Amino acid sequence: MDTDKKTSVLAPLNINDLHADILLSIKKETGARIFGCTCPVIPPEIPAAFNILLLKIPEFILVSQSMKETYSSIFDAVILPDCSGICSQNPFPSLESFRFGFPGGWGEDASVAIHNTFEMMLSALCGINIKDIDIEELKKRTAVYETLRRTVRGICAAKNEKPGIISSMEISSVFETALILPPGEALKLLVPVLEWLRSEKSMPSENKLNAMLYGGRIFPASLAYKIESLGINVAEDDSCAGRRCFDLSTNPESDYLFYELLDSYSYRPLTPCLRLQEERNELLYKLLRNHGIETVIFIEDSGCGLSSAHIDYLRIRMMRDGIDPLVITPVNCSEKISGYREVF
């Protein structure tokens, strides 16, 4: 593996010191509003059609009081999920916020409910009537988001096809970059990563089990790295700001794109705090067998308020489907994973 090339394409993803200037420059050049979100589960294409950028609030901001003060003048509003978890708390008390509620179920009724919530959000925060949406502008904006999603999915696919070439810690930087920057800016950094991964040859490695990780808002990258070092390939993750954010596929040229987006988003499995475990099982977990997942590793994350009932429900369903469930904590991770690997 060309380690120098790897460093050259991954190092630019560390944009902590540049992020604020990038956003300020975009606001100045385009006149865009920027809405920060704690949990990136809301379709960003629709506000983008009104020149509103919906971006995940970076992790490095959430842990720094001084950075919060800086970004209070960058974000125009904060979008919060309508739940009781940590993501429902506004990290910028001085900024106006809006709670975005998601309906149960999927399909037509759920799409209408998402539409109505968008209507309320745009009206309350900007005085915008959603009926004024420019479909041609929506198509243009969606095309860029679609390219970004395909790029991230390509990076994840290359990771699984070439085990060991890029770690879960590095993949977490890919996800974060894609979510905290406007899609055009993110693509400038991520396309070189994908091109490098595709150009590299597969690395020799032992046969590893394919696992999906279940965690909170973000599955700790250091814990995922430890799991990989113990002989398990982290092929997928089910965290609020991980691989699931890039599953959607759309046709940006469709004249019915607005309604197709609402419908597609109604089928997203979302997060444990926003959907019933029965619905998440139907939309995601019962399909894992088709994607080569052999085990699901559940992390008990009390800080995120994950329900043990959710884990128990899905754990039982996994056993019925012939997929091994492992429930771990950061403390017993090595012991549990090593004991499981000894069987194979």
GROMACS .gro file of N, CA and C in nm, residues 152-214:
model
  189
  152VAL      N    1  -1.957   0.831  -0.080
  152VAL     CA    2  -1.938   0.772   0.053
  152VAL      C    3  -1.965   0.621   0.048
  153ARG      N    4  -2.071   0.582  -0.022
  153ARG     CA    5  -2.099   0.438  -0.034
  153ARG      C    6  -1.984   0.366  -0.106
  154GLY      N    7  -1.925   0.433  -0.205
  154GLY     CA    8  -1.812   0.373  -0.275
  154GLY      C    9  -1.692   0.354  -0.184
  155ILE      N   10  -1.667   0.451  -0.097
  155ILE     CA   11  -1.557   0.440  -0.002
  155ILE      C   12  -1.582   0.322   0.094
  156CYS      N   13  -1.705   0.309   0.141
  156CYS     CA   14  -1.739   0.199   0.232
  156CYS      C   15  -1.726   0.064   0.162
  157ALA      N   16  -1.769   0.058   0.036
  157ALA     CA   17  -1.759  -0.067  -0.040
  157ALA      C   18  -1.612  -0.106  -0.060
  158ALA      N   19  -1.528  -0.008  -0.092
  158ALA     CA   20  -1.386  -0.036  -0.111
  158ALA      C   21  -1.322  -0.085   0.018
  159LYS      N   22  -1.364  -0.028   0.131
  159LYS     CA   23  -1.312  -0.074   0.261
  159LYS      C   24  -1.344  -0.221   0.283
  160ASN      N   25  -1.465  -0.262   0.248
  160ASN     CA   26  -1.504  -0.401   0.270
  160ASN      C   27  -1.440  -0.496   0.170
  161GLU      N   28  -1.417  -0.447   0.048
  161GLU     CA   29  -1.355  -0.530  -0.054
  161GLU      C   30  -1.205  -0.547  -0.031
  162LYS      N   31  -1.145  -0.450   0.038
  162LYS     CA   32  -1.000  -0.452   0.063
  162LYS      C   33  -0.974  -0.436   0.212
  163PRO      N   34  -1.005  -0.540   0.292
  163PRO     CA   35  -0.993  -0.530   0.438
  163PRO      C   36  -0.853  -0.484   0.480
  164GLY      N   37  -0.852  -0.392   0.575
  164GLY     CA   38  -0.726  -0.345   0.631
  164GLY      C   39  -0.670  -0.222   0.563
  165ILE      N   40  -0.728  -0.183   0.448
  165ILE     CA   41  -0.672  -0.070   0.376
  165ILE      C   42  -0.708   0.063   0.443
  166ILE      N   43  -0.823   0.067   0.508
  166ILE     CA   44  -0.866   0.188   0.578
  166ILE      C   45  -0.944   0.145   0.701
  167SER      N   46  -0.919   0.208   0.813
  167SER     CA   47  -0.977   0.164   0.939
  167SER      C   48  -1.111   0.231   0.967
  168SER      N   49  -1.180   0.181   1.069
  168SER     CA   50  -1.307   0.242   1.110
  168SER      C   51  -1.286   0.383   1.162
  169MET      N   52  -1.171   0.410   1.223
  169MET     CA   53  -1.144   0.545   1.270
  169MET      C   54  -1.134   0.641   1.151
  170GLU      N   55  -1.073   0.594   1.043
  170GLU     CA   56  -1.061   0.677   0.924
  170GLU      C   57  -1.195   0.692   0.852
  171ILE      N   58  -1.275   0.585   0.853
  171ILE     CA   59  -1.408   0.592   0.793
  171ILE      C   60  -1.496   0.691   0.869
  172SER      N   61  -1.480   0.697   1.001
  172SER     CA   62  -1.559   0.793   1.079
  172SER      C   63  -1.528   0.936   1.038
  173SER      N   64  -1.402   0.962   0.998
  173SER     CA   65  -1.366   1.095   0.949
  173SER      C   66  -1.432   1.124   0.815
  174VAL      N   67  -1.449   1.020   0.733
  174VAL     CA   68  -1.519   1.035   0.606
  174VAL      C   69  -1.664   1.075   0.630
  175PHE      N   70  -1.731   1.004   0.721
  175PHE     CA   71  -1.871   1.035   0.752
  175PHE      C   72  -1.885   1.178   0.805
  176GLU      N   73  -1.798   1.215   0.897
  176GLU     CA   74  -1.806   1.347   0.959
  176GLU      C   75  -1.785   1.456   0.854
  177THR      N   76  -1.686   1.438   0.767
  177THR     CA   77  -1.660   1.536   0.662
  177THR      C   78  -1.782   1.554   0.572
  178ALA      N   79  -1.846   1.442   0.536
  178ALA     CA   80  -1.961   1.446   0.447
  178ALA      C   81  -2.082   1.515   0.509
  179LEU      N   82  -2.089   1.515   0.642
  179LEU     CA   83  -2.206   1.568   0.710
  179LEU      C   84  -2.190   1.711   0.759
  180ILE      N   85  -2.067   1.757   0.780
  180ILE     CA   86  -2.048   1.890   0.838
  180ILE      C   87  -2.013   1.996   0.733
  181LEU      N   88  -1.995   1.954   0.608
  181LEU     CA   89  -1.965   2.048   0.501
  181LEU      C   90  -2.077   2.046   0.396
  182PRO      N   91  -2.097   2.157   0.325
  182PRO     CA   92  -2.188   2.152   0.210
  182PRO      C   93  -2.140   2.044   0.114
  183PRO      N   94  -2.230   1.977   0.043
  183PRO     CA   95  -2.191   1.860  -0.037
  183PRO      C   96  -2.082   1.888  -0.140
  184GLY      N   97  -2.086   2.004  -0.203
  184GLY     CA   98  -1.983   2.036  -0.302
  184GLY      C   99  -1.845   2.045  -0.240
  185GLU      N  100  -1.836   2.106  -0.121
  185GLU     CA  101  -1.708   2.116  -0.051
  185GLU      C  102  -1.661   1.980  -0.002
  186ALA      N  103  -1.756   1.898   0.047
  186ALA     CA  104  -1.720   1.764   0.095
  186ALA      C  105  -1.666   1.678  -0.018
  187LEU      N  106  -1.725   1.690  -0.136
  187LEU     CA  107  -1.681   1.609  -0.250
  187LEU      C  108  -1.536   1.641  -0.288
  188LYS      N  109  -1.496   1.766  -0.275
  188LYS     CA  110  -1.357   1.802  -0.308
  188LYS      C  111  -1.258   1.722  -0.224
  189LEU      N  112  -1.298   1.688  -0.101
  189LEU     CA  113  -1.210   1.614  -0.011
  189LEU      C  114  -1.228   1.463  -0.022
  190LEU      N  115  -1.347   1.417  -0.055
  190LEU     CA  116  -1.376   1.274  -0.051
  190LEU      C  117  -1.353   1.201  -0.183
  191VAL      N  118  -1.369   1.269  -0.295
  191VAL     CA  119  -1.344   1.204  -0.425
  191VAL      C  120  -1.199   1.153  -0.433
  192PRO      N  121  -1.098   1.230  -0.390
  192PRO     CA  122  -0.961   1.176  -0.392
  192PRO      C  123  -0.944   1.051  -0.305
  193VAL      N  124  -1.018   1.043  -0.195
  193VAL     CA  125  -1.011   0.924  -0.110
  193VAL      C  126  -1.064   0.802  -0.186
  194LEU      N  127  -1.178   0.819  -0.254
  194LEU     CA  128  -1.236   0.709  -0.330
  194LEU      C  129  -1.144   0.668  -0.445
  195GLU      N  130  -1.089   0.763  -0.515
  195GLU     CA  131  -0.999   0.731  -0.627
  195GLU      C  132  -0.876   0.656  -0.578
  196TRP      N  133  -0.822   0.696  -0.464
  196TRP     CA  134  -0.707   0.625  -0.408
  196TRP      C  135  -0.744   0.482  -0.370
  197LEU      N  136  -0.858   0.464  -0.303
  197LEU     CA  137  -0.899   0.331  -0.261
  197LEU      C  138  -0.918   0.239  -0.382
  198ARG      N  139  -0.977   0.290  -0.487
  198ARG     CA  140  -0.999   0.208  -0.606
  198ARG      C  141  -0.868   0.172  -0.677
  199SER      N  142  -0.768   0.256  -0.662
  199SER     CA  143  -0.641   0.230  -0.730
  199SER      C  144  -0.552   0.132  -0.654
  200GLU      N  145  -0.577   0.115  -0.525
  200GLU     CA  146  -0.494   0.027  -0.444
  200GLU      C  147  -0.534  -0.119  -0.463
  201LYS      N  148  -0.435  -0.208  -0.457
  201LYS     CA  149  -0.461  -0.350  -0.464
  201LYS      C  150  -0.510  -0.401  -0.329
  202SER      N  151  -0.582  -0.513  -0.332
  202SER     CA  152  -0.629  -0.572  -0.206
  202SER      C  153  -0.510  -0.615  -0.122
  203MET      N  154  -0.526  -0.602   0.009
  203MET     CA  155  -0.419  -0.640   0.101
  203MET      C  156  -0.445  -0.780   0.154
  204PRO      N  157  -0.340  -0.863   0.166
  204PRO     CA  158  -0.361  -0.996   0.222
  204PRO      C  159  -0.406  -0.985   0.368
  205SER      N  160  -0.508  -1.062   0.402
  205SER     CA  161  -0.558  -1.057   0.540
  205SER      C  162  -0.627  -1.187   0.573
  206GLU      N  163  -0.638  -1.215   0.701
  206GLU     CA  164  -0.708  -1.335   0.745
  206GLU      C  165  -0.857  -1.319   0.720
  207ASN      N  166  -0.925  -1.431   0.712
  207ASN     CA  167  -1.070  -1.428   0.692
  207ASN      C  168  -1.138  -1.366   0.814
  208LYS      N  169  -1.211  -1.259   0.793
  208LYS     CA  170  -1.275  -1.191   0.904
  208LYS      C  171  -1.426  -1.200   0.893
  209LEU      N  172  -1.492  -1.202   1.006
  209LEU     CA  173  -1.637  -1.200   1.010
  209LEU      C  174  -1.687  -1.059   0.980
  210ASN      N  175  -1.797  -1.051   0.907
  210ASN     CA  176  -1.857  -0.920   0.879
  210ASN      C  177  -1.960  -0.886   0.985
  211ALA      N  178  -1.945  -0.769   1.045
  211ALA     CA  179  -2.034  -0.728   1.153
  211ALA      C  180  -2.095  -0.592   1.125
  212MET      N  181  -2.211  -0.569   1.185
  212MET     CA  182  -2.269  -0.436   1.191
  212MET      C  183  -2.267  -0.391   1.336
  213LEU      N  184  -2.231  -0.267   1.358
  213LEU     CA  185  -2.225  -0.211   1.493
  213LEU      C  186  -2.351  -0.131   1.521
  214TYR      N  187  -2.409  -0.154   1.637
  214TYR     CA  188  -2.527  -0.079   1.682
  214TYR      C  189  -2.483   0.006   1.800
   0.00000   0.00000   0.00000
